[in-house]
Amino acid sequence: MREDVREYYGQTLQSSSDLQTNACCDQIPPDWLKPVLAQLHDEVVNRYYGCGLVAPQLLEGMRVLDLGCGSGRDVYVLSALVGEHGEVVGVDMTPEQLEVAERHKDFHRQAFGHGKSNVRFLHGYIEQLDLLGLPDNYFDIVVSNCVINLSPDKERVLREVHRVLKPGGEMYFSDVYADRRIAEPLRQDPVLYGECLSGALYWNDFITLSKKAGFADPRLVEDRPITIANDEIGAKLAPTRFWSATYRLFKLEGLEPACEDYGQAVIYRGTVPGSAQQFMLDGHHLIERGKVFPVCGNTWHMLSGTRFREHFDFIGNFDTHYGIFLGCGTSVPFSDDAGASVGPSCC
């Protein structure tokens, strides 16, 4: 399947208009990101295939790894956000895509006002980062945009991400998920696979693999249903439902398998750039500035053990356990077509 994917993205697809479904279609960017996107080279943008936005906050000076970077769109966006003293590394298995990315390095260096380029591109597989010489505990952030579904060994991808992340670092990525496991004959269809559909993980298998790799509490940031927009392909995959979803996975010690209540709370200081009034950790944690916000023990760790620590005040400790945090559920986490939650909310 690797060769099929490489041919599909290197030769069959010449621009995003060649895609046969809307699974790999980008979302409308937030206003704060639009000025950066406007500075990108047209060829880089036209050869972009992704299903979400992978530009988390507080990236100045960070080391970032982009898995499946393709033509380099997200790499160059991130290069502007980390600044000249940060670093962005892109990994992709498609030579044709990397050629596009490489030839526009100096264009973007000048566009962002950097004295020297802060990006580099590596040819290889996202499940074999060890073969690319990427060291342990090196990156602050790992991102990926609609690519892990294309990997034949998703478990190894997550293990490698955990290895290269620093303690307190995070994986922030968008991908496609299904409401059930995809039948093997469909998984062998090169078009369905290349369109980011038949290689999609069943969402609960993703949760299991993430925890097995060391990411104890995956957090869903946002999601949207995928309509496919191709009757023939939709009929082949029916009745399976698909979502594009953004998750963040933190490499942290002390995270528990469930959200446990220790009577803790945080107060957001309103100091994260672009989020003066409220800060969104994930889809169930929109934290208003200055308001006491109760949190579970895992959320406490995610805010206190990461780059977000200086932007919060912390109330409480881990001395007394009060049981499971109210509202912590295990149903399908995604929204339905009407925008309502499919199952109960998790804290």
CSV table of C-alpha atoms in Angstrom, one decimal, residues 94-284:
chain,number,residue,atom,x,y,z
A,94,THR,CA,6.9,11.4,-1.5
A,95,PRO,CA,9.9,12.8,-3.4
A,96,GLU,CA,7.7,14.9,-5.7
A,97,GLN,CA,6.1,16.6,-2.8
A,98,LEU,CA,9.4,17.2,-1.1
A,99,GLU,CA,10.9,18.7,-4.2
A,100,VAL,CA,8.1,21.4,-4.1
A,101,ALA,CA,8.8,22.1,-0.5
A,102,GLU,CA,12.6,22.3,-0.9
A,103,ARG,CA,12.6,24.8,-3.8
A,104,HIS,CA,10.7,27.4,-1.9
A,105,LYS,CA,12.8,27.5,1.3
A,106,ASP,CA,14.5,30.7,0.5
A,107,PHE,CA,11.2,32.3,-0.7
A,108,HIS,CA,9.6,31.7,2.8
A,109,ARG,CA,12.8,32.7,4.7
A,110,GLN,CA,12.6,36.1,3.0
A,111,ALA,CA,8.8,36.4,3.4
A,112,PHE,CA,9.1,35.8,7.1
A,113,GLY,CA,12.1,38.0,7.6
A,114,HIS,CA,14.5,35.3,8.8
A,115,GLY,CA,18.2,35.7,8.4
A,116,LYS,CA,18.5,32.0,7.8
A,117,SER,CA,16.0,29.2,7.1
A,118,ASN,CA,14.6,27.5,10.2
A,119,VAL,CA,13.2,24.5,8.3
A,120,ARG,CA,14.5,21.2,7.0
A,121,PHE,CA,12.9,18.3,5.1
A,122,LEU,CA,13.6,14.6,5.4
A,123,HIS,CA,12.6,11.9,3.0
A,124,GLY,CA,11.3,8.8,4.9
A,125,TYR,CA,8.4,7.1,6.6
A,126,ILE,CA,6.6,8.5,9.6
A,127,GLU,CA,6.6,5.2,11.4
A,128,GLN,CA,10.4,5.0,11.0
A,129,LEU,CA,11.6,8.2,12.6
A,130,ASP,CA,14.5,6.3,14.2
A,131,LEU,CA,15.9,5.5,10.8
A,132,LEU,CA,16.0,9.3,10.1
A,133,GLY,CA,18.3,9.9,13.1
A,134,LEU,CA,15.7,11.9,15.0
A,135,PRO,CA,16.8,11.8,18.7
A,136,ASP,CA,14.8,11.0,21.8
A,137,ASN,CA,13.2,13.8,23.8
A,138,TYR,CA,14.0,16.5,21.2
A,139,PHE,CA,10.8,18.1,19.9
A,140,ASP,CA,8.4,20.3,21.8
A,141,ILE,CA,5.5,19.7,19.4
A,142,VAL,CA,4.7,17.0,16.8
A,143,VAL,CA,2.0,17.8,14.2
A,144,SER,CA,0.4,15.9,11.4
A,145,ASN,CA,-2.4,16.7,9.0
A,146,CYS,CA,-4.5,13.9,7.6
A,147,VAL,CA,-1.5,11.5,7.2
A,148,ILE,CA,-1.5,8.9,10.0
A,149,ASN,CA,-4.5,7.2,8.3
A,150,LEU,CA,-2.2,6.5,5.4
A,151,SER,CA,0.4,4.7,7.5
A,152,PRO,CA,0.4,0.9,7.5
A,153,ASP,CA,1.7,0.8,11.1
A,154,LYS,CA,-0.2,3.5,13.1
A,155,GLU,CA,0.9,2.0,16.4
A,156,ARG,CA,4.5,2.4,15.6
A,157,VAL,CA,3.9,6.0,14.5
A,158,LEU,CA,2.5,6.9,17.9
A,159,ARG,CA,5.4,5.1,19.7
A,160,GLU,CA,7.9,7.0,17.6
A,161,VAL,CA,6.1,10.3,18.3
A,162,HIS,CA,6.2,9.6,22.1
A,163,ARG,CA,10.0,8.8,21.8
A,164,VAL,CA,11.0,12.0,20.0
A,165,LEU,CA,8.8,14.3,22.2
A,166,LYS,CA,10.3,16.1,25.2
A,167,PRO,CA,8.6,15.4,28.5
A,168,GLY,CA,5.7,17.9,28.7
A,169,GLY,CA,5.6,18.1,24.9
A,170,GLU,CA,2.5,17.3,22.8
A,171,MET,CA,1.3,15.8,19.6
A,172,TYR,CA,-1.3,18.2,18.0
A,173,PHE,CA,-2.8,16.7,14.9
A,174,SER,CA,-5.8,16.3,12.6
A,175,ASP,CA,-6.8,13.0,11.0
A,176,VAL,CA,-9.8,11.0,9.7
A,177,TYR,CA,-11.6,8.6,12.0
A,178,ALA,CA,-14.4,6.0,11.5
A,179,ASP,CA,-17.3,4.9,13.7
A,180,ARG,CA,-16.3,1.2,13.1
A,181,ARG,CA,-13.4,-0.9,11.8
A,182,ILE,CA,-13.1,-0.8,8.0
A,183,ALA,CA,-13.4,-4.2,6.2
A,184,GLU,CA,-10.1,-5.5,4.8
A,185,PRO,CA,-11.2,-5.5,1.1
A,186,LEU,CA,-12.0,-1.8,1.4
A,187,ARG,CA,-8.6,-1.2,3.0
A,188,GLN,CA,-6.9,-2.6,0.0
A,189,ASP,CA,-8.6,-0.3,-2.5
A,190,PRO,CA,-5.9,2.3,-3.5
A,191,VAL,CA,-8.3,5.1,-4.3
A,192,LEU,CA,-10.3,4.7,-1.0
A,193,TYR,CA,-7.0,4.5,0.9
A,194,GLY,CA,-5.4,7.4,-0.9
A,195,GLU,CA,-8.5,9.5,-0.3
A,196,CYS,CA,-7.8,9.1,3.5
A,197,LEU,CA,-10.9,7.0,4.1
A,198,SER,CA,-10.3,3.2,4.1
A,199,GLY,CA,-7.1,3.6,6.2
A,200,ALA,CA,-8.9,5.6,8.8
A,201,LEU,CA,-8.8,4.2,12.4
A,202,TYR,CA,-11.9,3.3,14.3
A,203,TRP,CA,-11.9,6.0,16.9
A,204,ASN,CA,-11.8,3.7,19.9
A,205,ASP,CA,-8.9,1.8,18.4
A,206,PHE,CA,-7.1,5.1,18.2
A,207,ILE,CA,-7.7,5.8,21.8
A,208,THR,CA,-6.4,2.3,22.7
A,209,LEU,CA,-3.3,2.7,20.6
A,210,SER,CA,-2.6,6.2,22.0
A,211,LYS,CA,-2.7,4.9,25.5
A,212,LYS,CA,-0.5,2.0,24.7
A,213,ALA,CA,2.1,4.3,23.2
A,214,GLY,CA,2.2,6.3,26.4
A,215,PHE,CA,-0.4,9.1,25.8
A,216,ALA,CA,-2.7,8.3,28.7
A,217,ASP,CA,-5.5,10.8,28.1
A,218,PRO,CA,-6.1,11.8,24.4
A,219,ARG,CA,-8.0,15.1,24.2
A,220,LEU,CA,-10.4,15.9,21.3
A,221,VAL,CA,-10.0,19.5,20.4
A,222,GLU,CA,-12.5,19.8,17.5
A,223,ASP,CA,-14.2,17.6,14.9
A,224,ARG,CA,-16.5,17.8,11.9
A,225,PRO,CA,-18.4,15.1,10.0
A,226,ILE,CA,-17.1,14.1,6.6
A,227,THR,CA,-19.8,13.8,3.9
A,228,ILE,CA,-17.5,12.3,1.2
A,229,ALA,CA,-19.3,14.2,-1.6
A,230,ASN,CA,-18.8,11.3,-4.0
A,231,ASP,CA,-21.9,9.0,-4.4
A,232,GLU,CA,-19.9,6.1,-5.8
A,233,ILE,CA,-17.3,6.1,-3.1
A,234,GLY,CA,-19.9,6.8,-0.5
A,235,ALA,CA,-21.9,3.8,-1.5
A,236,LYS,CA,-18.8,1.5,-1.2
A,237,LEU,CA,-18.1,2.7,2.3
A,238,ALA,CA,-21.7,2.8,3.6
A,239,PRO,CA,-22.9,2.7,6.3
A,240,THR,CA,-19.6,3.7,7.9
A,241,ARG,CA,-19.5,7.3,9.1
A,242,PHE,CA,-16.3,9.4,9.1
A,243,TRP,CA,-15.1,12.5,11.0
A,244,SER,CA,-12.1,14.8,10.6
A,245,ALA,CA,-10.9,15.4,14.1
A,246,THR,CA,-8.1,17.3,15.9
A,247,TYR,CA,-6.5,15.7,19.0
A,248,ARG,CA,-3.8,16.7,21.3
A,249,LEU,CA,-1.7,14.0,23.1
A,250,PHE,CA,0.6,15.1,26.0
A,251,LYS,CA,3.7,13.3,27.0
A,252,LEU,CA,3.3,13.6,30.7
A,253,GLU,CA,4.0,11.5,33.8
A,254,GLY,CA,1.2,11.0,36.2
A,255,LEU,CA,-1.8,11.0,33.8
A,256,GLU,CA,-4.4,8.5,34.9
A,257,PRO,CA,-6.6,6.3,32.6
A,258,ALA,CA,-9.7,8.3,33.6
A,259,CYS,CA,-10.5,11.8,34.7
A,260,GLU,CA,-10.2,11.7,38.5
A,261,ASP,CA,-11.5,14.4,40.8
A,262,TYR,CA,-9.1,15.9,43.4
A,263,GLY,CA,-11.0,19.1,44.1
A,264,GLN,CA,-8.7,21.1,42.0
A,265,ALA,CA,-9.2,24.3,39.9
A,266,VAL,CA,-7.3,26.7,37.7
A,267,ILE,CA,-7.6,30.4,36.9
A,268,TYR,CA,-6.6,31.6,33.5
A,269,ARG,CA,-4.5,34.8,33.4
A,270,GLY,CA,-5.5,35.8,29.9
A,271,THR,CA,-1.9,35.9,28.8
A,272,VAL,CA,-1.8,33.5,25.8
A,273,PRO,CA,-1.4,35.6,22.7
A,274,GLY,CA,-4.6,35.6,20.7
A,275,SER,CA,-6.7,34.3,23.6
A,276,ALA,CA,-7.1,37.2,25.9
A,277,GLN,CA,-10.6,36.4,27.1
A,278,GLN,CA,-10.6,32.6,27.0
A,279,PHE,CA,-8.3,29.6,26.5
A,280,MET,CA,-9.4,26.4,24.8
A,281,LEU,CA,-7.4,23.3,25.9
A,282,ASP,CA,-9.8,20.9,24.2
A,283,GLY,CA,-13.5,20.7,23.2
A,284,HIS,CA,-14.6,20.4,26.8
